[in-house]
């Protein structure tokens, strides 16, 4: 083999190495581009998933908030009805608006405490159904009187009745 042939082989092998390295650089840059593309797709996918998850959680929190709010509204209405049944309208409104009630003076009031005399003996002699019917009639009559004379009924329990009427100033 001559020196010239040997040089030619070296030049050709060197060109092949140079060509191989350019191919490797091209493949490497293609791999980097592919990796960047895949990474971008993963980032976009994670971003979209995160947004969907946040919306789901927000919707769940809003539903829970709405439910609790409705429950509070129901309890507030129930408390207001209870106040309206227990207190005079003006007093209930003042309590709701101010959180307390100022005292008032009335020139004249009538308070009635009613009890059924001998109730225990009567109960022993009557059967339960008849007793309930009689008590119902008794309290219905009192309710009629209370309504007729604009009397405030404070308490109505098994065998007694507490009422109060105030007169205008």
PDB file of N, CA, C and O in Angstrom, residues 61 85 88 92 113 130 150 162:
ATOM      1  N   UNK A  61     -67.405  23.280  46.545  1.00  0.00           N
ATOM      2  CA  UNK A  61     -67.444  24.235  47.652  1.00  0.00           C
ATOM      3  C   UNK A  61     -68.672  25.141  47.533  1.00  0.00           C
ATOM      4  O   UNK A  61     -69.336  25.427  48.527  1.00  0.00           O
ATOM      5  N   UNK A  85     -94.313  34.062  67.647  1.00  0.00           N
ATOM      6  CA  UNK A  85     -95.318  33.350  68.441  1.00  0.00           C
ATOM      7  C   UNK A  85     -95.179  33.621  69.932  1.00  0.00           C
ATOM      8  O   UNK A  85     -96.166  33.594  70.656  1.00  0.00           O
ATOM      9  N   UNK A  88     -94.814  39.802  71.560  1.00  0.00           N
ATOM     10  CA  UNK A  88     -95.598  40.737  70.753  1.00  0.00           C
ATOM     11  C   UNK A  88     -94.788  41.171  69.530  1.00  0.00           C
ATOM     12  O   UNK A  88     -93.560  41.195  69.570  1.00  0.00           O
ATOM     13  N   UNK A  92     -90.703  41.583  69.170  1.00  0.00           N
ATOM     14  CA  UNK A  92     -89.941  40.667  68.333  1.00  0.00           C
ATOM     15  C   UNK A  92     -89.141  41.420  67.273  1.00  0.00           C
ATOM     16  O   UNK A  92     -87.967  41.121  67.035  1.00  0.00           O
ATOM     17  N   UNK A 113    -103.823  33.992  85.553  1.00  0.00           N
ATOM     18  CA  UNK A 113    -103.284  32.647  85.674  1.00  0.00           C
ATOM     19  C   UNK A 113    -104.477  31.754  85.954  1.00  0.00           C
ATOM     20  O   UNK A 113    -105.149  31.907  86.972  1.00  0.00           O
ATOM     21  N   UNK A 130    -111.691  11.039  76.659  1.00  0.00           N
ATOM     22  CA  UNK A 130    -112.643  12.054  77.103  1.00  0.00           C
ATOM     23  C   UNK A 130    -111.927  13.245  77.730  1.00  0.00           C
ATOM     24  O   UNK A 130    -112.326  14.396  77.543  1.00  0.00           O
ATOM     25  N   UNK A 150    -108.118  40.703  72.330  1.00  0.00           N
ATOM     26  CA  UNK A 150    -106.736  41.062  71.992  1.00  0.00           C
ATOM     27  C   UNK A 150    -105.792  40.818  73.167  1.00  0.00           C
ATOM     28  O   UNK A 150    -105.020  41.685  73.572  1.00  0.00           O
ATOM     29  N   UNK A 162    -101.793  30.878  81.009  1.00  0.00           N
ATOM     30  CA  UNK A 162    -101.249  32.158  81.441  1.00  0.00           C
ATOM     31  C   UNK A 162    -101.494  33.154  80.318  1.00  0.00           C
ATOM     32  O   UNK A 162    -101.051  32.944  79.198  1.00  0.00           O
TER      33      UNK A 162
END
